[in-house]
PDB file of C-alpha atoms in Angstrom:
ATOM      1  CA  GLY A   1      29.378 101.676  50.432  1.00 76.00           C
ATOM      2  CA  ASP A   2      27.858  99.174  48.055  1.00 84.00           C
ATOM      3  CA  SER A   3      28.674  95.603  48.917  1.00 89.00           C
ATOM      4  CA  VAL A   4      27.683  91.989  48.484  1.00 94.00           C
ATOM      5  CA  THR A   5      27.788  89.295  51.124  1.00 94.00           C
ATOM      6  CA  GLN A   6      27.472  85.704  50.079  1.00 93.00           C
ATOM      7  CA  MET A   7      27.458  82.419  51.864  1.00 86.00           C
ATOM      8  CA  GLU A   8      30.886  81.125  52.653  1.00 84.00           C
ATOM      9  CA  GLY A   9      31.915  77.798  51.320  1.00 85.00           C
ATOM     10  CA  PRO A  10      33.069  75.410  50.461  1.00 94.00           C
ATOM     11  CA  VAL A  11      29.866  73.575  49.744  1.00 96.00           C
ATOM     12  CA  THR A  12      29.986  69.864  48.944  1.00 97.00           C
ATOM     13  CA  LEU A  13      26.935  68.103  47.603  1.00 96.00           C
ATOM     14  CA  SER A  14      25.952  64.815  46.069  1.00 97.00           C
ATOM     15  CA  GLU A  15      24.621  64.674  42.551  1.00 97.00           C
ATOM     16  CA  GLU A  16      20.901  65.511  42.274  1.00 96.00           C
ATOM     17  CA  ALA A  17      20.925  67.379  45.580  1.00 97.00           C
ATOM     18  CA  PHE A  18      19.342  70.816  46.003  1.00 97.00           C
ATOM     19  CA  LEU A  19      21.702  73.772  46.003  1.00 97.00           C
ATOM     20  CA  THR A  20      21.169  77.153  47.625  1.00 97.00           C
ATOM     21  CA  ILE A  21      23.786  79.878  47.864  1.00 97.00           C
ATOM     22  CA  ASN A  22      22.711  82.885  49.871  1.00 97.00           C
ATOM     23  CA  CYS A  23      23.526  86.403  48.707  1.00 97.00           C
ATOM     24  CA  THR A  24      22.545  89.703  50.311  1.00 97.00           C
ATOM     25  CA  TYR A  25      23.487  93.177  49.261  1.00 96.00           C
ATOM     26  CA  THR A  26      23.829  96.717  50.512  1.00 94.00           C
ATOM     27  CA  ALA A  27      23.419  99.508  48.013  1.00 90.00           C
ATOM     28  CA  THR A  28      22.373 103.127  47.790  1.00 85.00           C
ATOM     29  CA  GLY A  29      19.979 103.072  44.906  1.00 83.00           C
ATOM     30  CA  TYR A  30      18.573 100.331  42.731  1.00 86.00           C
ATOM     31  CA  PRO A  31      21.268  97.920  41.626  1.00 92.00           C
ATOM     32  CA  SER A  32      21.228  95.249  38.987  1.00 93.00           C
ATOM     33  CA  LEU A  33      22.145  91.865  40.445  1.00 96.00           C
ATOM     34  CA  PHE A  34      24.151  89.063  38.897  1.00 96.00           C
ATOM     35  CA  TRP A  35      25.415  85.567  39.438  1.00 97.00           C
ATOM     36  CA  TYR A  36      28.646  84.658  37.705  1.00 95.00           C
ATOM     37  CA  VAL A  37      30.250  81.201  37.592  1.00 96.00           C
ATOM     38  CA  GLN A  38      33.958  80.440  37.319  1.00 92.00           C
ATOM     39  CA  TYR A  39      35.130  76.984  36.306  1.00 90.00           C
ATOM     40  CA  PRO A  40      38.673  75.936  37.284  1.00 84.00           C
ATOM     41  CA  GLY A  41      41.340  77.914  35.459  1.00 80.00           C
ATOM     42  CA  GLU A  42      38.843  80.010  33.540  1.00 83.00           C
ATOM     43  CA  GLY A  43      37.373  83.486  33.589  1.00 84.00           C
ATOM     44  CA  LEU A  44      33.872  84.329  34.727  1.00 89.00           C
ATOM     45  CA  GLN A  45      30.715  83.468  32.828  1.00 91.00           C
ATOM     46  CA  LEU A  46      27.448  85.275  33.342  1.00 92.00           C
ATOM     47  CA  LEU A  47      24.998  82.763  34.778  1.00 96.00           C
ATOM     48  CA  LEU A  48      21.936  84.952  35.269  1.00 96.00           C
ATOM     49  CA  LYS A  49      20.870  88.450  36.179  1.00 95.00           C
ATOM     50  CA  ALA A  50      17.942  90.539  37.381  1.00 96.00           C
ATOM     51  CA  THR A  51      17.594  94.257  36.974  1.00 93.00           C
ATOM     52  CA  LYS A  52      14.650  95.179  39.196  1.00 92.00           C
ATOM     53  CA  ALA A  53      12.731  94.015  42.224  1.00 94.00           C
ATOM     54  CA  ASP A  54      10.808  90.739  41.856  1.00 95.00           C
ATOM     55  CA  ASP A  55      12.601  89.865  38.619  1.00 96.00           C
ATOM     56  CA  LYS A  56      13.660  86.248  38.387  1.00 97.00           C
ATOM     57  CA  GLY A  57      16.790  85.343  36.502  1.00 97.00           C
ATOM     58  CA  SER A  58      17.191  81.786  35.265  1.00 97.00           C
ATOM     59  CA  ASN A  59      19.651  79.773  33.227  1.00 97.00           C
ATOM     60  CA  LYS A  60      20.811  76.147  33.036  1.00 95.00           C
ATOM     61  CA  GLY A  61      18.407  75.144  35.797  1.00 97.00           C
ATOM     62  CA  PHE A  62      19.621  77.869  38.145  1.00 98.00           C
ATOM     63  CA  GLU A  63      17.268  80.543  39.431  1.00 98.00           C
ATOM     64  CA  ALA A  64      17.507  83.658  41.566  1.00 98.00           C
ATOM     65  CA  THR A  65      14.846  86.219  42.483  1.00 98.00           C
ATOM     66  CA  TYR A  66      15.597  89.861  43.226  1.00 97.00           C
ATOM     67  CA  ARG A  67      14.048  90.499  46.639  1.00 96.00           C
ATOM     68  CA  LYS A  68      14.137  94.151  47.523  1.00 94.00           C
ATOM     69  CA  GLU A  69      12.432  93.716  50.882  1.00 94.00           C
ATOM     70  CA  THR A  70      15.136  91.360  52.107  1.00 95.00           C
ATOM     71  CA  THR A  71      17.920  92.792  49.869  1.00 96.00           C
ATOM     72  CA  SER A  72      18.672  89.282  48.689  1.00 97.00           C
ATOM     73  CA  PHE A  73      19.402  87.392  45.487  1.00 98.00           C
ATOM     74  CA  HIS A  74      19.804  83.768  46.515  1.00 98.00           C
ATOM     75  CA  LEU A  75      20.880  81.246  43.903  1.00 98.00           C
ATOM     76  CA  GLU A  76      19.075  77.902  43.686  1.00 98.00           C
ATOM     77  CA  LYS A  77      19.176  74.758  41.625  1.00 98.00           C
ATOM     78  CA  GLY A  78      16.933  71.824  42.199  1.00 96.00           C
ATOM     79  CA  SER A  79      19.193  69.001  41.074  1.00 95.00           C
ATOM     80  CA  VAL A  80      22.906  69.595  40.697  1.00 97.00           C
ATOM     81  CA  GLN A  81      25.299  67.707  38.475  1.00 97.00           C
ATOM     82  CA  VAL A  82      29.014  67.063  38.741  1.00 96.00           C
ATOM     83  CA  SER A  83      29.500  69.609  35.958  1.00 95.00           C
ATOM     84  CA  ASP A  84      28.091  72.327  38.241  1.00 96.00           C
ATOM     85  CA  SER A  85      31.240  72.168  40.346  1.00 96.00           C
ATOM     86  CA  ALA A  86      32.649  75.673  40.201  1.00 96.00           C
ATOM     87  CA  VAL A  87      33.002  78.927  42.097  1.00 94.00           C
ATOM     88  CA  TYR A  88      29.885  81.101  42.117  1.00 96.00           C
ATOM     89  CA  PHE A  89      30.043  84.867  42.553  1.00 95.00           C
ATOM     90  CA  CYS A  90      27.170  87.164  43.401  1.00 96.00           C
ATOM     91  CA  ALA A  91      27.604  90.729  42.182  1.00 95.00           C
ATOM     92  CA  LEU A  92      25.822  94.040  41.977  1.00 93.00           C
ATOM     93  CA  LEU A  93      26.115  96.967  39.616  1.00 90.00           C
ATOM     94  CA  LEU A  94      25.008 100.551  39.983  1.00 83.00           C
ATOM     95  CA  PRO A  95      25.003 103.024  37.111  1.00 77.00           C
ATOM     96  CA  SER A  96      25.880 105.743  39.611  1.00 77.00           C
ATOM     97  CA  ASN A  97      29.138 103.888  40.272  1.00 78.00           C
ATOM     98  CA  ASP A  98      30.303 103.959  36.656  1.00 78.00           C
ATOM     99  CA  TYR A  99      28.761 100.545  36.011  1.00 82.00           C
ATOM    100  CA  LYS A 100      31.417  98.827  38.100  1.00 87.00           C
ATOM    101  CA  LEU A 101      30.655  95.400  39.451  1.00 90.00           C
ATOM    102  CA  SER A 102      30.992  94.731  43.161  1.00 90.00           C
ATOM    103  CA  PHE A 103      31.603  91.047  43.823  1.00 92.00           C
ATOM    104  CA  GLY A 104      30.959  88.823  46.760  1.00 92.00           C
ATOM    105  CA  ALA A 105      33.747  86.620  48.032  1.00 91.00           C
ATOM    106  CA  GLY A 106      32.680  83.632  45.968  1.00 93.00           C
ATOM    107  CA  THR A 107      31.361  80.237  47.017  1.00 95.00           C
ATOM    108  CA  THR A 108      33.120  77.063  45.952  1.00 94.00           C
ATOM    109  CA  VAL A 109      30.707  74.267  45.113  1.00 97.00           C
ATOM    110  CA  THR A 110      31.816  70.673  44.645  1.00 96.00           C
ATOM    111  CA  VAL A 111      29.342  68.081  43.441  1.00 97.00           C
ATOM    112  CA  ARG A 112      30.235  64.440  43.980  1.00 96.00           C
ATOM    113  CA  ALA A 113      28.980  61.655  41.790  1.00 95.00           C
TER     114      ALA A 113
ATOM    115  CA  GLY B   1      27.880  86.346  20.765  1.00 65.00           C
ATOM    116  CA  ALA B   2      29.554  88.632  23.319  1.00 81.00           C
ATOM    117  CA  VAL B   3      32.902  86.865  23.341  1.00 88.00           C
ATOM    118  CA  VAL B   4      35.937  88.357  25.009  1.00 93.00           C
ATOM    119  CA  SER B   5      39.396  86.909  24.460  1.00 94.00           C
ATOM    120  CA  GLN B   6      42.658  87.399  26.279  1.00 96.00           C
ATOM    121  CA  HIS B   7      46.169  86.759  25.127  1.00 96.00           C
ATOM    122  CA  PRO B   8      48.284  85.151  26.335  1.00 97.00           C
ATOM    123  CA  SER B   9      46.420  82.670  28.507  1.00 95.00           C
ATOM    124  CA  TRP B  10      49.508  82.165  30.607  1.00 96.00           C
ATOM    125  CA  VAL B  11      52.950  83.725  30.761  1.00 97.00           C
ATOM    126  CA  ILE B  12      56.097  83.173  32.768  1.00 97.00           C
ATOM    127  CA  CYS B  13      58.653  85.946  32.926  1.00 95.00           C
ATOM    128  CA  LYS B  14      61.773  86.942  34.788  1.00 96.00           C
ATOM    129  CA  SER B  15      61.713  89.522  37.522  1.00 97.00           C
ATOM    130  CA  GLY B  16      62.291  93.024  36.159  1.00 96.00           C
ATOM    131  CA  THR B  17      60.806  92.421  32.742  1.00 97.00           C
ATOM    132  CA  SER B  18      57.539  93.807  31.395  1.00 97.00           C
ATOM    133  CA  VAL B  19      54.579  91.786  30.241  1.00 97.00           C
ATOM    134  CA  LYS B  20      51.707  92.871  28.013  1.00 97.00           C
ATOM    135  CA  ILE B  21      48.264  91.266  28.182  1.00 97.00           C
ATOM    136  CA  GLU B  22      45.690  91.867  25.482  1.00 97.00           C
ATOM    137  CA  CYS B  23      41.932  91.905  25.898  1.00 96.00           C
ATOM    138  CA  ARG B  24      39.704  91.848  22.834  1.00 95.00           C
ATOM    139  CA  SER B  25      35.980  91.942  22.336  1.00 92.00           C
ATOM    140  CA  LEU B  26      35.541  89.686  19.325  1.00 92.00           C
ATOM    141  CA  ASP B  27      32.027  90.331  18.139  1.00 88.00           C
ATOM    142  CA  PHE B  28      31.032  93.640  19.653  1.00 88.00           C
ATOM    143  CA  GLN B  29      32.394  97.079  20.317  1.00 89.00           C
ATOM    144  CA  ALA B  30      33.050  97.904  23.937  1.00 87.00           C
ATOM    145  CA  THR B  31      33.382 101.480  25.028  1.00 79.00           C
ATOM    146  CA  THR B  32      34.425 100.340  28.466  1.00 90.00           C
ATOM    147  CA  MET B  33      36.700  97.534  29.545  1.00 93.00           C
ATOM    148  CA  PHE B  34      37.673  96.567  33.067  1.00 94.00           C
ATOM    149  CA  TRP B  35      40.779  94.896  34.434  1.00 96.00           C
ATOM    150  CA  TYR B  36      40.669  92.667  37.492  1.00 95.00           C
ATOM    151  CA  ARG B  37      43.182  90.767  39.520  1.00 95.00           C
ATOM    152  CA  GLN B  38      42.353  87.542  41.293  1.00 90.00           C
ATOM    153  CA  PHE B  39      44.452  85.810  43.928  1.00 85.00           C
ATOM    154  CA  PRO B  40      44.029  82.076  44.561  1.00 82.00           C
ATOM    155  CA  LYS B  41      40.701  81.206  46.142  1.00 80.00           C
ATOM    156  CA  GLN B  42      39.729  84.856  46.362  1.00 83.00           C
ATOM    157  CA  SER B  43      37.301  87.180  44.686  1.00 86.00           C
ATOM    158  CA  LEU B  44      38.069  89.577  41.864  1.00 88.00           C
ATOM    159  CA  MET B  45      39.659  92.891  42.689  1.00 90.00           C
ATOM    160  CA  LEU B  46      38.933  95.678  40.246  1.00 93.00           C
ATOM    161  CA  MET B  47      42.163  97.343  39.177  1.00 95.00           C
ATOM    162  CA  ALA B  48      41.028  99.894  36.630  1.00 94.00           C
ATOM    163  CA  THR B  49      38.357 101.025  34.226  1.00 93.00           C
ATOM    164  CA  SER B  50      39.444 101.591  30.660  1.00 90.00           C
ATOM    165  CA  ASN B  51      37.520 103.800  28.267  1.00 86.00           C
ATOM    166  CA  GLU B  52      38.357 103.942  24.587  1.00 82.00           C
ATOM    167  CA  GLY B  53      40.393 106.982  23.674  1.00 81.00           C
ATOM    168  CA  SER B  54      40.917 108.236  27.201  1.00 83.00           C
ATOM    169  CA  LYS B  55      43.092 107.550  30.199  1.00 87.00           C
ATOM    170  CA  ALA B  56      42.221 104.650  32.423  1.00 91.00           C
ATOM    171  CA  THR B  57      40.746 105.245  35.846  1.00 93.00           C
ATOM    172  CA  TYR B  58      42.565 103.300  38.528  1.00 95.00           C
ATOM    173  CA  GLU B  59      41.147 102.040  41.774  1.00 93.00           C
ATOM    174  CA  GLN B  60      42.638 103.199  45.027  1.00 93.00           C
ATOM    175  CA  GLY B  61      45.882 101.449  45.826  1.00 93.00           C
ATOM    176  CA  VAL B  62      46.643 100.358  42.253  1.00 95.00           C
ATOM    177  CA  GLU B  63      49.896 101.792  40.904  1.00 94.00           C
ATOM    178  CA  LYS B  64      49.155 103.297  37.514  1.00 92.00           C
ATOM    179  CA  ASP B  65      52.839 103.500  36.598  1.00 94.00           C
ATOM    180  CA  LYS B  66      53.210  99.798  37.229  1.00 96.00           C
ATOM    181  CA  PHE B  67      50.033  98.647  35.536  1.00 96.00           C
ATOM    182  CA  LEU B  68      49.812 100.550  32.277  1.00 95.00           C
ATOM    183  CA  ILE B  69      46.492 100.348  30.500  1.00 94.00           C
ATOM    184  CA  ASN B  70      45.868 101.354  26.918  1.00 90.00           C
ATOM    185  CA  HIS B  71      42.463 101.256  25.252  1.00 88.00           C
ATOM    186  CA  ALA B  72      43.387 101.993  21.663  1.00 83.00           C
ATOM    187  CA  SER B  73      40.184 100.916  19.966  1.00 88.00           C
ATOM    188  CA  LEU B  74      36.648  99.817  20.718  1.00 88.00           C
ATOM    189  CA  THR B  75      37.736  96.185  20.618  1.00 92.00           C
ATOM    190  CA  LEU B  76      41.168  96.184  22.242  1.00 93.00           C
ATOM    191  CA  SER B  77      42.560  97.068  25.639  1.00 94.00           C
ATOM    192  CA  THR B  78      46.014  96.154  26.880  1.00 95.00           C
ATOM    193  CA  LEU B  79      47.470  95.824  30.361  1.00 97.00           C
ATOM    194  CA  THR B  80      51.236  96.069  30.699  1.00 97.00           C
ATOM    195  CA  VAL B  81      52.810  94.981  33.946  1.00 97.00           C
ATOM    196  CA  THR B  82      56.057  96.928  34.066  1.00 96.00           C
ATOM    197  CA  SER B  83      59.165  95.730  35.903  1.00 96.00           C
ATOM    198  CA  ALA B  84      57.310  92.706  37.138  1.00 96.00           C
ATOM    199  CA  HIS B  85      58.191  91.126  40.468  1.00 96.00           C
ATOM    200  CA  PRO B  86      57.100  87.847  42.045  1.00 95.00           C
ATOM    201  CA  GLU B  87      54.386  89.608  44.044  1.00 94.00           C
ATOM    202  CA  ASP B  88      52.756  90.570  40.735  1.00 95.00           C
ATOM    203  CA  SER B  89      52.121  86.906  40.005  1.00 95.00           C
ATOM    204  CA  SER B  90      48.388  86.518  39.764  1.00 94.00           C
ATOM    205  CA  PHE B  91      45.419  85.760  37.527  1.00 93.00           C
ATOM    206  CA  TYR B  92      44.451  88.825  35.511  1.00 96.00           C
ATOM    207  CA  ILE B  93      40.967  88.991  34.026  1.00 94.00           C
ATOM    208  CA  CYS B  94      39.443  91.583  31.752  1.00 95.00           C
ATOM    209  CA  SER B  95      35.830  92.294  30.973  1.00 94.00           C
ATOM    210  CA  ALA B  96      34.029  94.340  28.370  1.00 93.00           C
ATOM    211  CA  ARG B  97      30.793  96.180  28.844  1.00 88.00           C
ATOM    212  CA  LEU B  98      28.302  95.509  26.074  1.00 77.00           C
ATOM    213  CA  ARG B  99      25.218  97.189  27.398  1.00 70.00           C
ATOM    214  CA  THR B 100      24.745  99.434  30.343  1.00 67.00           C
ATOM    215  CA  ASP B 101      24.531  96.659  32.918  1.00 76.00           C
ATOM    216  CA  THR B 102      26.265  93.623  31.458  1.00 82.00           C
ATOM    217  CA  GLN B 103      29.944  92.764  31.479  1.00 87.00           C
ATOM    218  CA  TYR B 104      31.432  89.842  29.590  1.00 90.00           C
ATOM    219  CA  PHE B 105      34.647  88.374  30.886  1.00 92.00           C
ATOM    220  CA  GLY B 106      37.735  87.075  29.201  1.00 93.00           C
ATOM    221  CA  PRO B 107      39.177  83.672  30.126  1.00 92.00           C
ATOM    222  CA  GLY B 108      41.984  85.227  32.166  1.00 93.00           C
ATOM    223  CA  THR B 109      45.774  85.336  31.990  1.00 95.00           C
ATOM    224  CA  ARG B 110      47.935  83.524  34.496  1.00 94.00           C
ATOM    225  CA  LEU B 111      51.117  85.526  35.155  1.00 96.00           C
ATOM    226  CA  THR B 112      54.033  83.928  36.973  1.00 96.00           C
ATOM    227  CA  VAL B 113      57.056  86.072  37.711  1.00 96.00           C
ATOM    228  CA  LEU B 114      60.203  84.190  38.622  1.00 95.00           C
TER     229      LEU B 114
END
C-alpha cells in the first residue's frame, strides 16, 4: 500500500545549523507530497507541498524537492531558529485513495539557542 | 484564509458520558472533512472521512457506533465520542479539504476521560 517513511528523531540542533529530514515514499500512481509542522499542543500546519516530479516546495526558509527517481521528498533548511522546534510530518496524497493523507511517523526537532 | 477551528480545545469528562467535538471551516466550504486521532509522540491515525450530507466512511478498526460523525453542512462536522472510557483519552484533530489535494487542519481537541 501507499506509505511514507521518514527519518526517526529526535533531532537536536544548535541555532543556525543546517537541518535535513529525510522522507521517502511508496505509492501506486503519482502522489502529491506534503510537509506539515506541529507545534506543541497544536494541530498541523501545512508547511509546503509539491504536486509533481521535480517540483520544489518552499516556505519560511524550508525547501523540499519532489524526486521521482529516488521516491523522496527531503526537507531542508539552511539556518534553523529556536522557533523551528516542532514535530515535522511528511505525507502523501493520492486522488485514487479518496484524497486521504498518509503520514509518516513524524520527526521531533529541537533547536537550542 | 483556509482556517479550521475546533471546539472545545480541551475537555475532561467522566467515564460513561458522551462528548461532542465540533470542527468548522471558517472561511471556506469543505465538502470533505477528516477526523484523526493522535496518541502522545505518535503520528496521526485517520479515523473517518466525512462528506457533507452523507454517512461518514470509517477506517478499519474504528467503531462507528462509538465515534459518531455528523457532517450537517459544508462548514461543520461533529465527532461524538459515546460512552467514553479512559482509553478514549487522546488528541482529536479534524481537517477540511479545500481543493483536491490540500487539507487544512484544526488546532485539535484534547480529551481526557476520568
